[in-house]
Coordinates of C-alpha atoms and ligand atoms in Angstrom, one line a residue:
M259 CA 6.8 1.7 -14.7
S260 CA 5.1 2.6 -11.5
K261 CA 4.1 6.2 -10.7
S262 CA 6.4 8.2 -8.5
M263 CA 6.1 11.1 -6.1
A264 CA 7.3 13.5 -8.8
E265 CA 4.7 12.1 -11.3
P266 CA 1.5 10.7 -9.5
Y267 CA 0.5 9.2 -12.9
V268 CA 2.0 6.7 -15.2
P269 CA 3.2 8.6 -18.4
A270 CA 1.9 7.9 -21.8
L271 CA 4.5 5.1 -22.7
G272 CA 5.4 4.3 -19.1
V273 CA 8.6 6.4 -18.8
P274 CA 8.8 10.2 -19.4
F275 CA 11.5 10.3 -22.0
L276 CA 9.4 8.1 -24.3
T277 CA 6.5 10.6 -24.2
R278 CA 7.8 12.5 -27.3
Y279 CA 7.6 9.3 -29.5
Y280 CA 4.0 8.5 -28.3
D281 CA 2.0 9.4 -31.5
R282 CA 4.5 7.7 -33.8
V283 CA 4.7 4.4 -31.7
L284 CA 0.9 4.3 -31.6
A285 CA 0.4 4.9 -35.2
L286 CA 2.9 2.4 -36.1
T287 CA 2.0 -0.5 -33.7
L288 CA -1.8 -0.3 -33.2
P289 CA -4.9 0.2 -35.4
E290 CA -5.2 3.6 -33.5
R291 CA -7.4 5.5 -36.0
E292 CA -9.9 2.8 -36.7
L293 CA -10.4 2.2 -33.0
K294 CA -10.5 5.8 -32.0
E295 CA -13.1 6.4 -34.7
R296 CA -15.2 3.5 -33.5
L297 CA -15.0 4.9 -29.9
A298 CA -15.9 8.5 -31.1
E299 CA -18.7 7.1 -33.1
Q300 CA -20.0 5.1 -30.2
A301 CA -19.7 7.9 -27.7
V302 CA -20.8 11.0 -29.5
G303 CA -22.5 9.9 -32.7
G304 CA -25.8 10.7 -31.1
L305 CA -24.8 14.1 -29.9
L306 CA -26.1 16.1 -32.7
D307 CA -27.2 19.2 -30.9
G308 CA -24.4 19.9 -28.6
G309 CA -23.8 18.8 -25.0
R310 CA -20.5 18.5 -23.0
V311 CA -17.9 15.9 -23.5
L312 CA -14.9 15.1 -21.4
D313 CA -11.9 13.1 -22.7
L314 CA -10.2 11.6 -19.6
G315 CA -6.5 11.0 -19.8
S316 CA -6.6 12.9 -23.0
G317 CA -2.8 12.5 -23.8
T318 CA -1.7 14.1 -27.1
G319 CA -5.3 14.9 -27.9
T320 CA -5.8 12.6 -31.0
L321 CA -9.3 11.4 -29.6
T322 CA -10.2 14.8 -28.2
L323 CA -9.9 16.3 -31.6
L324 CA -11.9 13.4 -33.2
L325 CA -14.6 13.9 -30.7
K326 CA -14.9 17.6 -31.5
Q327 CA -15.0 16.9 -35.3
R328 CA -17.6 14.1 -34.8
A329 CA -19.7 16.4 -32.5
P330 CA -18.9 20.0 -33.7
H331 CA -21.7 21.6 -31.6
A332 CA -20.5 19.9 -28.4
E333 CA -18.1 21.5 -25.9
V334 CA -15.2 19.2 -25.7
A335 CA -12.9 19.1 -22.6
G336 CA -9.7 17.0 -22.1
L337 CA -8.0 16.2 -18.8
D338 CA -4.4 14.9 -18.3
G339 CA -1.9 14.7 -15.6
D340 CA 1.0 15.5 -17.8
P341 CA 1.8 19.0 -19.0
E342 CA 4.0 17.7 -21.9
V343 CA 1.2 15.8 -23.6
L344 CA -1.2 18.7 -23.1
E345 CA 1.3 21.0 -25.0
V346 CA 1.2 18.5 -28.0
A347 CA -2.6 18.4 -27.8
R348 CA -2.9 22.3 -27.7
A349 CA -0.8 22.5 -30.8
K350 CA -2.8 20.0 -32.5
A351 CA -6.0 21.8 -31.7
Q352 CA -4.5 25.0 -32.9
A353 CA -3.4 23.5 -36.2
A354 CA -6.9 22.1 -36.7
G355 CA -8.5 25.5 -35.9
V356 CA -10.6 23.7 -33.2
E357 CA -11.4 24.9 -29.6
L358 CA -10.8 22.4 -26.8
D359 CA -10.8 23.0 -23.0
L360 CA -7.6 21.2 -22.2
R361 CA -6.8 21.0 -18.5
Q362 CA -4.0 19.6 -16.3
G363 CA -5.2 17.4 -13.4
L364 CA -5.5 14.0 -11.9
S365 CA -8.5 11.9 -12.8
W366 CA -9.8 11.4 -9.4
E367 CA -9.9 15.1 -8.6
A368 CA -11.0 16.2 -12.1
P369 CA -11.7 20.0 -11.6
F370 CA -15.2 20.2 -13.2
E371 CA -18.7 20.7 -11.7
P372 CA -20.7 17.7 -10.6
A373 CA -23.4 16.5 -13.3
S374 CA -21.8 18.7 -15.9
F375 CA -21.0 16.2 -18.7
D376 CA -23.3 14.3 -21.2
R377 CA -20.3 11.9 -22.0
V378 CA -17.1 11.0 -20.6
V379 CA -14.8 9.2 -23.0
S380 CA -11.4 7.7 -22.4
S381 CA -8.9 5.8 -24.6
L382 CA -5.8 3.8 -23.5
F383 CA -6.0 5.4 -20.0
F384 CA -7.7 3.1 -17.4
H385 CA -4.7 0.6 -17.6
H386 CA -2.5 3.4 -16.1
L387 CA -4.4 3.2 -12.8
R388 CA -4.1 0.8 -10.0
T389 CA -7.3 -0.8 -8.8
E390 CA -7.9 1.8 -6.1
D391 CA -7.2 4.6 -8.4
K392 CA -9.6 3.1 -11.0
Q393 CA -12.3 3.0 -8.3
R394 CA -11.8 6.6 -7.2
T395 CA -11.6 7.9 -10.8
L396 CA -14.9 5.9 -11.7
A397 CA -16.6 7.5 -8.6
K398 CA -15.5 10.9 -9.9
V399 CA -16.7 10.2 -13.5
H400 CA -20.0 9.1 -12.0
E401 CA -20.2 12.3 -10.1
L402 CA -19.3 14.4 -13.3
L403 CA -22.0 12.7 -15.5
L404 CA -25.6 14.0 -15.8
P405 CA -28.2 11.4 -14.8
G406 CA -28.5 9.1 -18.0
G407 CA -25.0 10.3 -19.1
E408 CA -22.6 7.7 -20.6
L409 CA -19.0 6.6 -20.1
H410 CA -17.4 5.1 -23.2
V411 CA -13.9 3.4 -22.8
L412 CA -11.3 1.9 -25.2
D413 CA -8.6 0.1 -23.4
W414 CA -6.8 -3.2 -23.0
G415 CA -9.4 -6.0 -22.3
E416 CA -9.4 -9.5 -21.2
A417 CA -7.0 -11.8 -22.8
R418 CA -9.1 -14.8 -24.0
S419 CA -6.2 -16.9 -25.4
A420 CA -2.7 -17.7 -24.4
L421 CA -1.4 -15.8 -27.3
M422 CA -3.1 -12.7 -26.4
R423 CA -2.0 -13.0 -22.9
L424 CA 1.6 -13.4 -24.0
L425 CA 1.4 -10.5 -26.5
F426 CA 0.2 -8.2 -23.6
L427 CA 3.4 -8.8 -21.5
P428 CA 5.5 -5.9 -23.1
V429 CA 2.6 -3.4 -22.3
Q430 CA 2.7 -4.8 -18.6
I431 CA 6.5 -4.4 -18.4
L432 CA 6.3 -0.8 -19.6
D433 CA 3.2 0.4 -17.8
G434 CA 3.4 -1.9 -14.7
F435 CA 1.7 -5.0 -13.7
A436 CA -0.3 -3.6 -10.7
P437 CA -2.3 -1.0 -13.0
T438 CA -2.6 -3.5 -16.0
N439 CA -3.7 -6.7 -14.3
D440 CA -7.4 -5.7 -13.9
N441 CA -7.6 -5.1 -17.6
V442 CA -6.1 -8.3 -18.8
R443 CA -8.0 -10.4 -16.3
G444 CA -11.4 -9.0 -17.4
R445 CA -12.1 -6.9 -14.4
I446 CA -13.2 -3.6 -16.1
V447 CA -16.9 -4.5 -16.4
P448 CA -17.1 -5.5 -12.8
L449 CA -15.2 -2.3 -11.8
L450 CA -17.7 -0.3 -13.7
E451 CA -20.6 -2.0 -12.1
G452 CA -19.1 -1.6 -8.7
A453 CA -18.9 2.1 -9.3
G454 CA -22.7 2.2 -9.7
F455 CA -22.9 2.3 -13.5
V456 CA -25.8 0.3 -15.2
S457 CA -26.3 -1.3 -18.5
V458 CA -22.5 -2.0 -18.6
E459 CA -21.4 -3.9 -21.7
E460 CA -18.3 -4.6 -23.8
T461 CA -19.4 -3.4 -27.1
G462 CA -16.4 -4.6 -29.2
R463 CA -13.0 -6.2 -29.2
R464 CA -9.9 -6.1 -31.5
N465 CA -7.0 -8.4 -31.3
T466 CA -3.6 -6.5 -31.9
V467 CA 0.2 -7.3 -31.6
F468 CA 0.1 -6.2 -28.1
G469 CA -3.1 -8.1 -27.0
T470 CA -6.7 -7.5 -27.1
L471 CA -8.3 -3.8 -27.1
S472 CA -11.9 -3.8 -25.8
L473 CA -14.6 -1.1 -26.2
Y474 CA -17.0 -0.5 -23.2
R475 CA -20.2 1.5 -22.5
A476 CA -21.6 2.2 -19.1
I477 CA -24.6 4.6 -18.2
R478 CA -25.1 6.6 -15.1
A479 CA -28.5 5.7 -13.9
N480 CA -31.3 8.3 -13.6
A481 CA -31.7 9.3 -10.1
P482 CA -34.2 7.0 -8.3
Ligands
SAM692 C1 -1.5 5.9 -23.0 S1 -1.8 7.5 -22.7 C2 -3.4 7.6 -23.7 C3 -3.5 9.0 -24.2 C4 -4.8 9.2 -25.1 N1 -6.0 9.0 -24.5 C5 -4.7 8.2 -26.3 O1 -5.5 7.4 -26.5 O2 -3.7 8.3 -27.1 C6 -2.3 7.7 -21.1 C7 -2.5 9.0 -20.6 O3 -3.1 9.0 -19.3 C8 -2.4 10.1 -18.5 N2 -2.7 9.7 -17.1 C9 -2.3 8.6 -16.4 N3 -2.7 8.6 -15.3 C10 -3.5 9.7 -15.0 C11 -4.3 10.3 -14.0 N4 -4.4 9.7 -12.8 N5 -5.0 11.5 -14.2 C12 -4.8 12.1 -15.4 N6 -4.1 11.6 -16.5 C13 -3.4 10.5 -16.3 C14 -0.9 10.0 -19.0 O4 -0.3 11.2 -18.7 C15 -1.2 9.8 -20.4 O5 -1.1 10.9 -21.2

């Protein structure tokens, strides 16, 4: 589904009435836990003494919680456009006895101070954004990161076989072709480089029943 005037973002499962099933659908259809744990380890495994971490497009907060559990001394924030998923995330944080700074807002106008995060992390989020929205979101992420700060992403990646391309079609039908084409055509790395990130790499890949999920790392260069 494409974004509308009422919702300037694509909801978690493409259409609002499916949002309540999001956690169950993900757990049943994808190796969610394995991949989010890999992402959390990659992103905050080295943040032993604290720091600030932002989970962008944080949804129901599964990754946000994992980040806090993996880096307990860090301040962890989450941002999402959808108040419904934020309520689920708040309930999970409360049940886990964990403090998270969960805010509502759009990714390209994230309400945080420039150069205030050591890490920005995101899972299954960038494929919700059309190319120009990916670009303005990446410009914002670049602004939010400290020099030398890192962006870590888990999302649908390049389909390297006809089967993976075919399996990805249901995701495209649900979330829209315009936002998902960059992912499946392998354009995430060039988009990250185009936003000024350095040392951009795809760090891992996992084929699933809905196509290929990729992990990426990108660094905000130290000021010249
Ligand atoms: C597929 S869900 C992923 C949620 C979570 N990161 C996860 O891995 O389970 C994508 C999330 O991005 C949010 N979203 C989409 N576009 C957004 C935007 N431009 N700004 C903020 N949130 C957005 C949706 O509301 C949804 O919760």
